Coordinates of C-alpha atoms in Angstrom, one line a residue:
X248 CA 128.5 -224.8 89.0
X249 CA 129.7 -221.2 89.5
X250 CA 130.9 -219.2 86.6
X251 CA 134.4 -217.5 87.0
X252 CA 134.1 -213.7 87.1
X253 CA 134.6 -212.1 83.6
X254 CA 137.8 -209.6 83.6
X255 CA 137.4 -206.0 82.7
X256 CA 139.5 -206.6 79.4
X257 CA 137.0 -209.4 78.3
X258 CA 133.9 -207.5 79.3
X259 CA 135.0 -204.4 77.2
X260 CA 135.5 -206.8 74.3
X261 CA 132.2 -208.5 74.4
X262 CA 130.7 -205.3 74.8
X263 CA 132.3 -203.8 71.6
X264 CA 131.2 -207.0 69.6
X265 CA 127.8 -206.8 70.9
X266 CA 127.6 -203.2 70.0
X267 CA 129.3 -203.8 66.6
X268 CA 126.9 -206.7 65.7
X269 CA 123.8 -205.2 66.8
X270 CA 123.7 -201.5 66.2
X271 CA 120.2 -201.1 68.0
X272 CA 121.0 -202.9 71.0
X273 CA 120.3 -201.2 74.2
X274 CA 122.8 -202.2 77.1
X275 CA 121.4 -202.8 80.6
X276 CA 123.1 -203.9 83.8
X277 CA 126.0 -201.7 83.3
X278 CA 126.2 -199.5 86.5
X279 CA 127.2 -202.7 88.5
X280 CA 130.5 -202.9 86.4
X281 CA 131.2 -199.1 87.1
X282 CA 131.0 -199.8 90.7
X283 CA 133.3 -203.1 90.5
X284 CA 136.9 -202.8 92.2
X285 CA 138.9 -203.9 89.4
X286 CA 137.1 -200.9 87.0
X287 CA 137.5 -198.3 89.8
X288 CA 141.1 -199.6 90.3
X289 CA 141.8 -199.6 86.6
X290 CA 140.3 -195.9 86.4
X291 CA 142.7 -194.9 89.1
X292 CA 145.7 -196.3 87.7
X293 CA 144.7 -194.5 84.2
X294 CA 143.9 -191.4 86.2
X295 CA 147.3 -191.5 88.2
X296 CA 149.3 -192.5 84.8
X297 CA 148.4 -188.9 83.4
X298 CA 149.1 -187.5 86.6
X299 CA 148.1 -183.7 86.5
X300 CA 147.3 -181.2 89.0
X301 CA 144.7 -181.6 91.9
X302 CA 141.1 -180.3 91.8
X303 CA 139.1 -177.8 94.1
X304 CA 139.9 -180.1 97.2
X305 CA 143.7 -179.8 96.7
X306 CA 143.9 -183.7 96.9
X307 CA 147.4 -185.0 95.1
X308 CA 147.9 -188.6 94.1
X309 CA 150.7 -188.6 96.8
X310 CA 148.0 -187.7 99.5
X311 CA 145.7 -190.5 98.0
X312 CA 148.7 -193.1 98.1
X313 CA 149.6 -191.9 101.8
X314 CA 146.0 -192.4 103.1
X315 CA 146.0 -195.7 101.1
X316 CA 144.6 -196.5 97.5
X317 CA 142.4 -199.6 98.5
X318 CA 140.6 -197.3 101.4
X319 CA 140.1 -194.3 99.1
X320 CA 138.5 -196.7 96.4
X321 CA 136.3 -198.5 98.9
X322 CA 135.0 -195.3 99.8
X323 CA 134.3 -194.2 96.2
X324 CA 132.5 -197.5 95.5
X325 CA 130.4 -197.3 98.7
X326 CA 129.1 -193.8 97.9
X327 CA 128.4 -195.2 94.2
X328 CA 126.5 -198.2 95.4
X329 CA 124.4 -196.3 97.8
X330 CA 123.8 -193.5 95.4
X331 CA 125.2 -190.8 97.8
X332 CA 128.0 -190.2 95.4
X333 CA 128.3 -186.4 94.3
X334 CA 130.6 -184.9 92.1
X335 CA 132.9 -181.7 93.1
X336 CA 132.9 -178.7 91.2
X337 CA 136.0 -178.4 88.6
X338 CA 138.9 -176.4 89.1
X339 CA 139.2 -173.6 86.5
X340 CA 142.5 -173.0 84.8
X341 CA 143.2 -170.6 81.5
X342 CA 146.1 -171.6 79.2
X343 CA 147.0 -169.7 76.1
X344 CA 144.9 -170.5 72.8
X345 CA 146.9 -168.6 70.4
X346 CA 145.7 -164.9 68.8
X347 CA 145.9 -163.9 72.3
X348 CA 143.0 -165.6 73.3
X349 CA 142.8 -168.0 76.4
X350 CA 141.3 -171.3 76.5
X351 CA 139.6 -172.4 79.9
X352 CA 140.1 -176.0 80.9
X353 CA 138.4 -177.9 83.9
X354 CA 140.4 -179.8 86.3
X355 CA 138.3 -182.5 88.5
X356 CA 139.2 -184.0 91.7
X357 CA 141.0 -187.0 91.5
X358 CA 137.9 -188.9 93.0
X359 CA 135.9 -187.4 90.2
X360 CA 138.6 -188.2 87.7
X361 CA 138.2 -192.1 88.7
X362 CA 134.7 -192.3 88.7
X363 CA 134.6 -190.6 85.2
X364 CA 137.3 -193.1 84.3
X365 CA 135.3 -196.0 85.3
X366 CA 132.2 -194.9 83.5
X367 CA 134.2 -194.1 80.2
X368 CA 135.8 -197.9 80.5
X369 CA 132.4 -199.5 80.6
X370 CA 130.5 -196.9 78.2
X371 CA 133.5 -196.4 75.5
X372 CA 133.4 -199.9 73.9
X373 CA 129.8 -199.7 73.0
X374 CA 130.0 -196.2 71.4
X375 CA 133.4 -196.8 70.1
X376 CA 131.7 -199.2 67.9
X377 CA 129.2 -196.8 66.2
X378 CA 132.1 -194.1 65.5
X379 CA 132.9 -193.5 61.7
X380 CA 136.5 -194.8 60.7
X381 CA 137.3 -191.4 59.7
X382 CA 136.8 -190.0 63.2
X383 CA 139.9 -189.3 65.0
X384 CA 139.4 -187.2 68.1
X385 CA 139.7 -188.4 71.5
X386 CA 139.4 -192.1 70.5
X387 CA 141.7 -195.3 71.8
X388 CA 144.4 -196.3 69.4
X389 CA 144.0 -192.9 67.6
X390 CA 146.1 -190.0 67.4
X391 CA 147.2 -187.0 65.4
X392 CA 149.9 -189.4 63.8
X393 CA 146.8 -191.8 62.6
X394 CA 145.0 -188.7 61.2
X395 CA 148.1 -187.7 59.2
X396 CA 148.5 -191.2 58.0
X397 CA 144.9 -191.2 56.7
X398 CA 145.7 -187.8 54.9
X399 CA 148.8 -189.6 53.4
X400 CA 146.7 -192.3 52.1
X401 CA 144.0 -189.9 50.5
X402 CA 146.6 -188.3 48.8
X403 CA 148.0 -191.1 47.1
X404 CA 144.5 -192.0 45.9
X405 CA 144.0 -188.7 44.2
X406 CA 142.2 -186.7 46.7
X407 CA 143.3 -183.4 46.6
X408 CA 140.6 -181.1 47.7
X409 CA 140.5 -180.1 51.2
X410 CA 137.4 -178.8 53.2
X411 CA 138.6 -177.6 56.5
X412 CA 136.5 -175.9 58.9
X413 CA 136.0 -175.1 62.8
X414 CA 133.2 -175.7 65.5
X415 CA 133.3 -172.3 67.3
X416 CA 132.9 -172.8 71.3
X417 CA 131.9 -176.4 70.5
X418 CA 132.6 -177.4 74.2
X419 CA 130.6 -174.5 75.4
X420 CA 127.4 -175.4 73.5
X421 CA 126.9 -179.1 73.9
X422 CA 123.3 -179.3 75.1
X423 CA 123.2 -181.9 77.8
X424 CA 119.8 -183.3 76.9
X425 CA 120.8 -184.1 73.6
X426 CA 123.6 -186.0 74.6
X427 CA 121.5 -187.9 77.3
X428 CA 118.9 -188.5 74.7
X429 CA 121.8 -190.1 72.3
X430 CA 123.4 -192.1 75.2
X431 CA 119.9 -193.4 75.9
X432 CA 119.7 -194.9 72.6
X433 CA 122.2 -197.3 73.5
X434 CA 121.8 -197.5 77.2
X435 CA 118.8 -199.0 79.1
X436 CA 120.3 -198.2 82.4
X437 CA 118.8 -195.6 84.9
X438 CA 121.7 -195.7 87.1
X439 CA 124.4 -195.0 84.7
X440 CA 122.1 -192.1 83.4
X441 CA 122.1 -190.6 86.6
X442 CA 125.4 -190.7 87.1
X443 CA 126.1 -188.7 84.0
X444 CA 123.3 -186.3 84.8
X445 CA 125.3 -185.7 88.3
X446 CA 128.5 -184.8 86.1
X447 CA 126.5 -182.4 83.7
X448 CA 124.9 -180.8 87.0
X449 CA 128.5 -180.1 88.1
X450 CA 129.7 -178.3 84.9
X451 CA 126.9 -176.2 83.8
X452 CA 128.3 -173.0 82.4
X453 CA 128.8 -170.3 85.2
X454 CA 129.4 -167.4 82.9
X455 CA 127.9 -163.9 82.8
X456 CA 124.7 -165.1 81.2
X457 CA 124.2 -167.8 84.1
X458 CA 124.6 -165.1 86.5
X459 CA 121.9 -163.2 84.9
X460 CA 119.6 -166.2 85.4
X461 CA 119.8 -167.8 81.9
X462 CA 118.9 -171.5 82.3
X463 CA 119.8 -172.4 79.0
X464 CA 123.6 -171.5 80.0
X465 CA 123.3 -174.0 83.0
X466 CA 122.1 -176.7 80.7
X467 CA 124.9 -176.7 78.2
X468 CA 128.6 -177.0 78.0
X469 CA 130.8 -180.0 79.1
X470 CA 134.5 -179.2 80.6
X471 CA 137.8 -179.2 77.9
X472 CA 140.2 -181.2 79.7
X473 CA 142.6 -184.2 79.6
X474 CA 145.4 -182.5 76.9
X475 CA 147.6 -179.9 78.3
X476 CA 149.1 -180.4 81.7
X477 CA 147.5 -178.0 84.1
X478 CA 150.9 -177.0 85.4
X479 CA 152.6 -176.3 82.0
X480 CA 150.1 -175.9 79.3
X481 CA 152.0 -178.6 77.4
X482 CA 150.3 -181.5 75.9
X483 CA 151.3 -184.9 76.9
X484 CA 149.2 -186.8 74.4
X485 CA 150.0 -186.3 70.4
X486 CA 146.3 -186.3 69.6
X487 CA 145.8 -183.5 72.1
X488 CA 148.1 -181.2 70.1
X489 CA 145.3 -181.0 67.3
X490 CA 142.5 -179.0 68.2
X491 CA 139.6 -181.1 69.2
X492 CA 137.0 -179.1 67.3
X493 CA 138.6 -179.1 64.0
X494 CA 137.3 -181.3 61.1
X495 CA 139.2 -182.1 57.6
X496 CA 137.7 -184.1 55.0
X497 CA 139.7 -184.9 51.9
X498 CA 137.8 -185.7 48.8
X499 CA 138.5 -185.9 45.1

């Protein structure tokens, strides 16, 4: 008797339940699911739904569709399976931040968006199970509106003191080795960690300090992207309208 292949939705549900019930469990055999055609197809659909500008290679979704989505995904899958995949550098775009400052966003190529999306589809349910209920930034089914509802409920409970602080240049100072160590606490899959390292390797900070040979600068920072449209600077997601670095805690 052969087992019916598990659907992506069912796999994600099982990963979440396992992670929630066993907080110390380390997951293995994940990379094969990242490389599956249905995972890559779902990641492509999600990337296409968000639209957005092309990356450094100039390839648009229209160009991918014209060349054939299946052929595009088959080539990506081949590179992932054979471990020949290499991400491209992200295209840099600056948008107004407020106070006369500019925020730099990184726009990956479509192929890299698909691979990142596939990796997210498999890893997200594992780490989602570990998040605190009061964490709202960049999480599924969470938004600025659900955060406001949490604040409303806290006020009704008589919690009226607010602690408001901001992490300065958070995305510029994320240390790669610390992220990888934390991922490894939950993921026992060398191929997944290899893929993460590839993405970290192509987004190392390329500022003046890096040009001076400061290796530390190349080993920290992650790209800030996904909210404002690269063409207009407007946010298409309500959750992205709130600064992801800002933390607000309400207490009695």
